[in-house]
């Protein structure tokens, strides 16, 4: 039923629909049964005469076992269905298109970081408020906020994930161009994406991008991005568009962006420059040798034992913390002498890219 109201924009959507419909069905049946029983008992056990004494009812084990076991099984099924979907949203693996999402009051920024066939140069592309995705390719969004808590929400994808200020959050899914988007007529599109004058001025990014950029019918879908966490004055204008494109159109779009954006934004190369210019190289090597601090080589995704005995994985969060607050997570066997570094978000991202590249 959910699919009647919200379009199917990802391969993940049908599963969510199924769980939603299943929950509605179960709760619907439970509602009818309990209310039917209620009405039946009201009538059957109504008071028939003045001074009637209620009969004393003993425990009925059969009934109690039934109404404990059956709901438990149903709840366990719901849990397993949820767990399965949750694991898919959090899937990790190779060859995901990684996109860095930065939320701020009140805008979205997208940086396309992964080096892959469509982007060979160290130049990383970025877009504001409009996210371009390739149909059928799994993407991993790596998200962070510059200020308060926001929440990345695209109903058609069935994806909603909080975006926080001090840790990265992740979500993965495979976007698709829905049948409805493929078949929508010109008039339907116009009606669907209509905006008031005020909206045209304040949130032009939620126009029908497929039409605006003249993508041929069937090769493009525009979905809306909402911020689903109340984040201040212009929260309701914190909207964006996701444009899902067929491979050919997507490639062209990326080429076009590449021509427009000449600047290096985030890259391992820039990270290397920083590594040298910010003095990291006096304490960290990039060739595996041990200096004052651990070498960056091979550290990505490896495990670290900290002085408090805990084990952590070297990932975006750990590296960021290690740079901003080095004395919070100190690696065992090393002195706690690293000074906190004042690096910008982009600079930290570039260091992360550098460390990733040092396999
Ligand atoms: C004065 C020496 C020194 C300087 C300069 C220094 N660090 Fe460190 N760093 C250390 C030491 C020692 C550790 C290990 C102990 C700890 O975790 O605090 C460390 C740990 C780290 C870690 C965690 C590494 C791991 O593999 O577990 C990262 C990431 C890091 N530093 C990044 C940087 C960056 C980036 C810079 C430059 C902007 C930098 N450091 C500058 C001494 C230094
Ligand atoms: Cu927000």
XYZ file of C-alpha atoms and ligand atoms in Angstrom:
403
model
C 0.000 0.000 0.000
C 2.865 2.314 0.810
C 3.980 2.086 -2.815
C 0.736 3.740 -3.929
C 1.673 6.900 -2.098
C 5.441 7.086 -2.412
C 7.352 6.294 -5.558
C 9.942 3.509 -5.657
C 13.307 5.206 -6.166
C 15.756 2.597 -4.916
C 16.188 -1.160 -5.012
C 15.764 -0.978 -1.281
C 12.260 0.501 -1.379
C 10.271 -2.710 -2.030
C 11.694 -4.316 1.115
C 10.668 -1.328 3.209
C 7.225 -1.401 1.611
C 6.941 -5.053 2.499
C 7.843 -4.477 6.147
C 5.480 -1.502 6.380
C 2.626 -3.432 4.772
C 3.332 -6.433 6.953
C 3.254 -4.332 10.132
C 0.024 -2.676 8.999
C -1.521 -6.037 8.226
C -0.554 -7.579 11.564
C -1.656 -4.582 13.603
C -4.850 -4.372 11.517
C -5.705 -7.989 12.225
C -4.825 -7.609 15.919
C -7.034 -4.521 16.091
C -10.008 -6.322 14.556
C -9.594 -9.442 16.708
C -9.251 -7.604 20.015
C -12.159 -5.303 19.245
C -14.359 -8.155 18.096
C -13.543 -9.977 21.325
C -14.256 -6.804 23.271
C -17.706 -6.380 21.762
C -18.455 -10.069 22.164
C -17.493 -10.055 25.836
C -19.399 -6.863 26.550
C -22.521 -8.523 25.308
C -21.911 -11.980 26.673
C -20.914 -10.953 30.178
C -23.147 -7.910 30.598
C -24.855 -7.487 33.987
C -28.232 -9.156 33.711
C -29.818 -8.337 37.029
C -29.372 -6.245 40.150
C -26.799 -7.661 42.575
C -25.270 -10.158 40.130
C -21.906 -11.470 41.314
C -19.009 -11.736 38.872
C -17.895 -15.305 38.328
C -14.362 -16.040 39.495
C -12.145 -17.057 36.604
C -9.107 -19.266 37.050
C -5.923 -19.245 35.045
C -6.198 -20.765 31.601
C -2.728 -21.955 30.666
C -3.574 -22.882 27.101
C -4.814 -19.409 26.297
C -1.911 -17.736 28.053
C 0.637 -19.817 26.175
C -1.076 -19.028 22.888
C -1.190 -15.282 23.410
C 2.409 -15.207 24.532
C 3.960 -17.480 21.942
C 2.209 -16.223 18.800
C 2.939 -12.496 19.348
C 6.531 -13.385 20.302
C 6.999 -15.198 17.018
C 5.494 -12.287 15.102
C 7.729 -9.789 16.906
C 10.767 -11.951 16.229
C 9.877 -12.004 12.521
C 9.525 -8.214 12.514
C 12.865 -7.872 14.239
C 14.594 -10.128 11.712
C 13.043 -8.289 8.765
C 14.188 -4.983 10.251
C 17.648 -6.295 10.962
C 18.034 -7.541 7.395
C 17.113 -4.132 5.961
C 19.231 -2.284 8.491
C 22.247 -4.348 7.528
C 21.705 -3.532 3.896
C 21.583 0.205 4.600
C 24.851 -0.165 6.503
C 26.499 -2.527 4.019
C 30.184 -2.006 3.481
C 32.219 -3.138 0.568
C 34.364 -2.246 -2.366
C 33.401 -0.268 -5.430
C 30.748 1.800 -3.742
C 30.523 5.302 -5.081
C 31.413 7.347 -2.067
C 29.843 10.736 -1.735
C 30.588 13.115 1.049
C 27.506 14.910 2.292
C 27.946 18.048 4.341
C 24.890 19.594 5.921
C 24.799 23.092 7.285
C 22.142 25.609 8.218
C 20.430 25.441 5.664
C 21.994 23.740 2.732
C 23.441 20.486 1.461
C 26.806 20.035 -0.155
C 27.865 16.942 -2.058
C 31.436 15.994 -2.850
C 32.092 13.105 -5.185
C 35.263 11.614 -3.738
C 35.891 8.119 -4.979
C 38.308 7.793 -7.801
C 36.648 5.634 -10.374
C 36.225 5.373 -14.097
C 34.438 8.651 -14.442
C 36.897 10.749 -12.532
C 40.573 10.157 -12.927
C 41.960 13.493 -11.925
C 42.711 14.605 -8.384
C 40.038 17.217 -8.833
C 36.997 16.293 -6.826
C 33.666 17.485 -8.014
C 31.074 19.080 -5.849
C 27.531 20.299 -6.112
C 25.287 22.280 -3.808
C 21.771 21.101 -2.970
C 21.573 18.858 -6.029
C 22.907 15.342 -5.804
C 23.656 13.480 -9.037
C 23.577 9.691 -8.893
C 24.025 6.965 -11.443
C 21.195 4.489 -11.814
C 21.917 0.988 -10.561
C 25.233 1.832 -8.909
C 25.512 1.389 -5.180
C 26.396 4.614 -3.411
C 27.673 5.188 0.071
C 26.886 8.533 1.595
C 29.365 9.652 4.228
C 27.665 12.415 6.109
C 28.592 15.129 8.529
C 27.151 18.411 9.745
C 28.924 21.735 10.133
C 26.605 22.861 12.899
C 23.433 21.391 14.406
C 21.835 17.989 13.783
C 20.213 17.574 10.390
C 18.684 14.508 8.804
C 19.059 13.380 5.212
C 15.715 12.121 3.995
C 14.646 10.971 0.540
C 11.252 9.276 0.826
C 11.506 7.622 -2.612
C 14.729 5.906 -1.556
C 13.252 4.953 1.851
C 16.441 6.396 3.253
C 16.605 8.642 6.281
C 19.726 9.160 8.302
C 20.714 11.740 10.877
C 23.634 13.998 10.042
C 25.636 14.902 13.121
C 28.300 17.435 13.972
C 30.980 15.309 15.559
C 30.759 11.894 13.942
C 30.276 10.609 10.422
C 27.144 8.663 9.648
C 26.818 6.347 6.678
C 24.091 4.990 4.502
C 24.243 2.860 1.352
C 21.621 2.082 -1.272
C 21.135 1.633 -5.023
C 19.137 4.414 -6.709
C 16.857 3.657 -9.645
C 14.678 5.595 -12.071
C 11.153 4.624 -11.129
C 8.575 3.479 -13.656
C 6.448 6.424 -12.693
C 9.258 8.871 -13.454
C 9.873 7.140 -16.784
C 6.250 7.371 -17.809
C 5.213 10.728 -16.388
C 3.757 13.012 -19.029
C 4.794 16.621 -19.487
C 1.666 17.891 -17.699
C 2.061 15.475 -14.817
C 5.637 16.576 -14.319
C 4.599 20.198 -14.324
C 1.923 19.560 -11.746
C 4.170 17.404 -9.615
C 7.027 19.911 -9.449
C 4.987 23.113 -9.331
C 6.313 25.823 -7.040
C 4.906 29.046 -5.657
C 6.679 32.293 -6.494
C 8.123 32.449 -3.005
C 9.468 28.913 -3.382
C 10.902 29.658 -6.824
C 12.936 32.400 -5.257
C 14.035 30.596 -2.114
C 14.415 26.985 -3.220
C 15.007 26.913 -6.978
C 16.898 23.630 -6.516
C 13.662 21.686 -6.126
C 12.480 22.478 -9.630
C 12.193 19.555 -12.004
C 15.883 19.143 -12.787
C 15.233 16.558 -15.495
C 13.255 19.126 -17.429
C 15.516 22.041 -16.600
C 18.563 20.220 -17.916
C 16.673 18.648 -20.805
C 17.496 15.034 -20.117
C 15.670 12.743 -22.558
C 12.543 11.069 -21.230
C 13.255 7.862 -19.314
C 16.891 8.664 -18.591
C 16.345 10.837 -15.541
C 14.424 11.022 -12.284
C 14.195 13.909 -9.839
C 13.443 13.137 -6.205
C 13.375 15.538 -3.306
C 15.760 15.650 -0.388
C 14.294 16.806 2.883
C 15.966 17.714 6.120
C 13.992 15.674 8.630
C 15.386 17.183 11.793
C 14.150 20.561 12.926
C 17.313 22.649 12.584
C 16.343 26.267 13.026
C 14.766 29.172 11.213
C 14.966 28.041 7.588
C 14.606 24.328 8.261
C 11.619 24.129 5.940
C 13.714 25.512 3.081
C 16.509 23.002 3.597
C 15.497 21.045 0.556
C 17.444 19.533 -2.268
C 17.030 17.366 -5.330
C 18.479 13.995 -6.196
C 18.894 13.509 -9.908
C 19.220 9.846 -10.847
C 20.629 9.409 -14.342
C 21.383 6.592 -16.761
C 25.112 5.884 -17.078
C 25.542 7.826 -20.289
C 23.843 10.989 -19.010
C 25.612 10.666 -15.682
C 29.013 10.509 -17.304
C 28.237 13.541 -19.434
C 27.057 15.434 -16.385
C 30.251 14.621 -14.501
C 32.370 15.712 -17.466
C 30.428 18.940 -17.564
C 31.013 19.539 -13.853
C 34.669 18.700 -14.282
C 35.018 21.438 -16.861
C 33.231 23.943 -14.676
C 35.238 23.209 -11.543
C 38.945 23.598 -11.960
C 39.917 23.729 -8.322
C 41.219 20.917 -6.190
C 38.750 20.432 -3.405
C 39.535 17.167 -1.660
C 42.224 14.768 -2.724
C 45.045 12.592 -1.515
C 47.425 14.943 -3.336
C 46.227 17.911 -1.341
C 46.488 15.727 1.773
C 50.115 15.045 0.922
C 50.823 18.777 0.620
C 49.260 19.330 4.027
C 51.163 16.396 5.479
C 54.335 18.214 4.511
C 53.323 21.792 5.180
C 51.564 21.204 8.525
C 54.470 19.315 10.052
C 52.830 15.902 10.305
C 55.847 14.464 8.506
C 58.125 15.119 11.478
C 56.215 12.532 13.508
C 54.417 10.318 10.936
C 56.000 8.519 8.010
C 54.239 7.480 4.825
C 56.585 4.603 4.049
C 55.801 2.384 7.034
C 58.738 3.367 9.226
C 58.045 4.197 12.835
C 58.799 7.785 13.860
C 57.453 9.514 16.962
C 53.950 8.488 15.931
C 52.517 5.568 13.931
C 53.116 5.491 10.186
C 50.171 6.351 7.945
C 51.081 3.558 5.551
C 48.697 0.628 5.775
C 46.870 2.152 8.713
C 43.541 2.646 6.898
C 40.958 0.161 8.190
C 43.522 -1.530 10.443
C 42.991 -2.000 14.172
C 44.651 0.071 16.884
C 45.042 -0.774 20.540
C 44.648 2.303 22.715
C 46.228 2.876 26.114
C 42.871 2.316 27.817
C 42.873 -1.207 26.359
C 40.132 -0.669 23.794
C 40.535 -1.604 20.153
C 39.505 0.855 17.435
C 39.452 0.708 13.659
C 41.237 3.462 11.757
C 38.336 5.057 9.891
C 37.079 8.584 9.167
C 35.906 9.138 12.737
C 39.065 7.860 14.356
C 41.342 9.921 12.114
C 39.279 13.065 12.627
C 39.344 12.606 16.398
C 43.057 11.849 16.320
C 43.688 15.128 14.520
C 41.356 17.401 16.465
C 41.735 15.877 19.934
C 44.864 13.723 19.860
C 45.013 13.067 23.582
C 41.561 11.464 23.726
C 42.463 8.264 21.892
C 46.135 7.561 22.423
C 47.678 4.576 20.657
C 49.404 2.078 22.920
C 53.173 2.189 22.668
C 53.318 5.855 21.631
C 53.803 8.974 23.751
C 50.813 11.247 24.185
C 52.521 14.258 22.653
C 50.700 15.024 19.451
C 49.499 18.633 19.467
C 45.855 19.241 18.446
C 45.716 20.377 14.821
C 43.533 23.140 13.557
C 42.570 21.814 10.148
C 39.466 22.618 8.148
C 36.925 19.981 7.223
C 38.268 19.807 3.658
C 41.814 19.495 4.915
C 40.910 16.652 7.266
C 39.070 14.955 4.405
C 42.177 15.263 2.283
C 44.354 13.728 5.006
C 41.850 10.883 5.167
C 42.142 10.468 1.397
C 45.914 10.448 1.750
C 45.822 7.756 4.433
C 43.366 5.722 2.365
C 45.711 5.880 -0.602
C 48.656 4.526 1.393
C 47.696 0.887 1.226
C 54.966 16.013 17.677
C 54.680 14.849 16.928
C 53.410 14.770 16.120
C 52.977 15.654 15.153
C 53.593 16.959 14.694
C 51.772 15.080 14.599
N 51.481 13.910 15.251
Fe 49.896 12.696 14.884
N 50.479 11.441 16.390
C 51.632 11.591 17.136
C 51.723 10.486 18.083
C 52.831 10.291 19.106
C 50.585 9.678 17.867
C 50.210 8.384 18.598
C 49.656 8.682 19.971
C 48.296 9.313 19.916
O 47.368 8.697 19.396
O 48.147 10.452 20.379
C 49.844 10.305 16.785
C 48.658 9.796 16.244
C 48.056 10.276 15.112
C 46.972 9.628 14.419
C 46.392 8.288 14.759
C 47.294 7.376 13.960
C 47.118 5.906 14.036
O 47.541 5.270 13.079
O 46.594 5.382 15.021
C 46.663 10.419 13.332
C 45.607 10.143 12.270
C 47.536 11.555 13.357
N 48.348 11.445 14.441
C 47.492 12.568 12.420
C 48.374 13.641 12.420
C 48.336 14.698 11.442
C 47.368 14.770 10.286
C 49.315 15.567 11.765
C 49.693 16.874 11.059
C 48.614 17.790 10.753
C 49.986 15.055 12.955
N 49.380 13.886 13.325
C 51.029 15.660 13.567
C 52.542 12.604 17.033
C 52.456 13.684 16.166
Cu 18.506 20.676 8.658
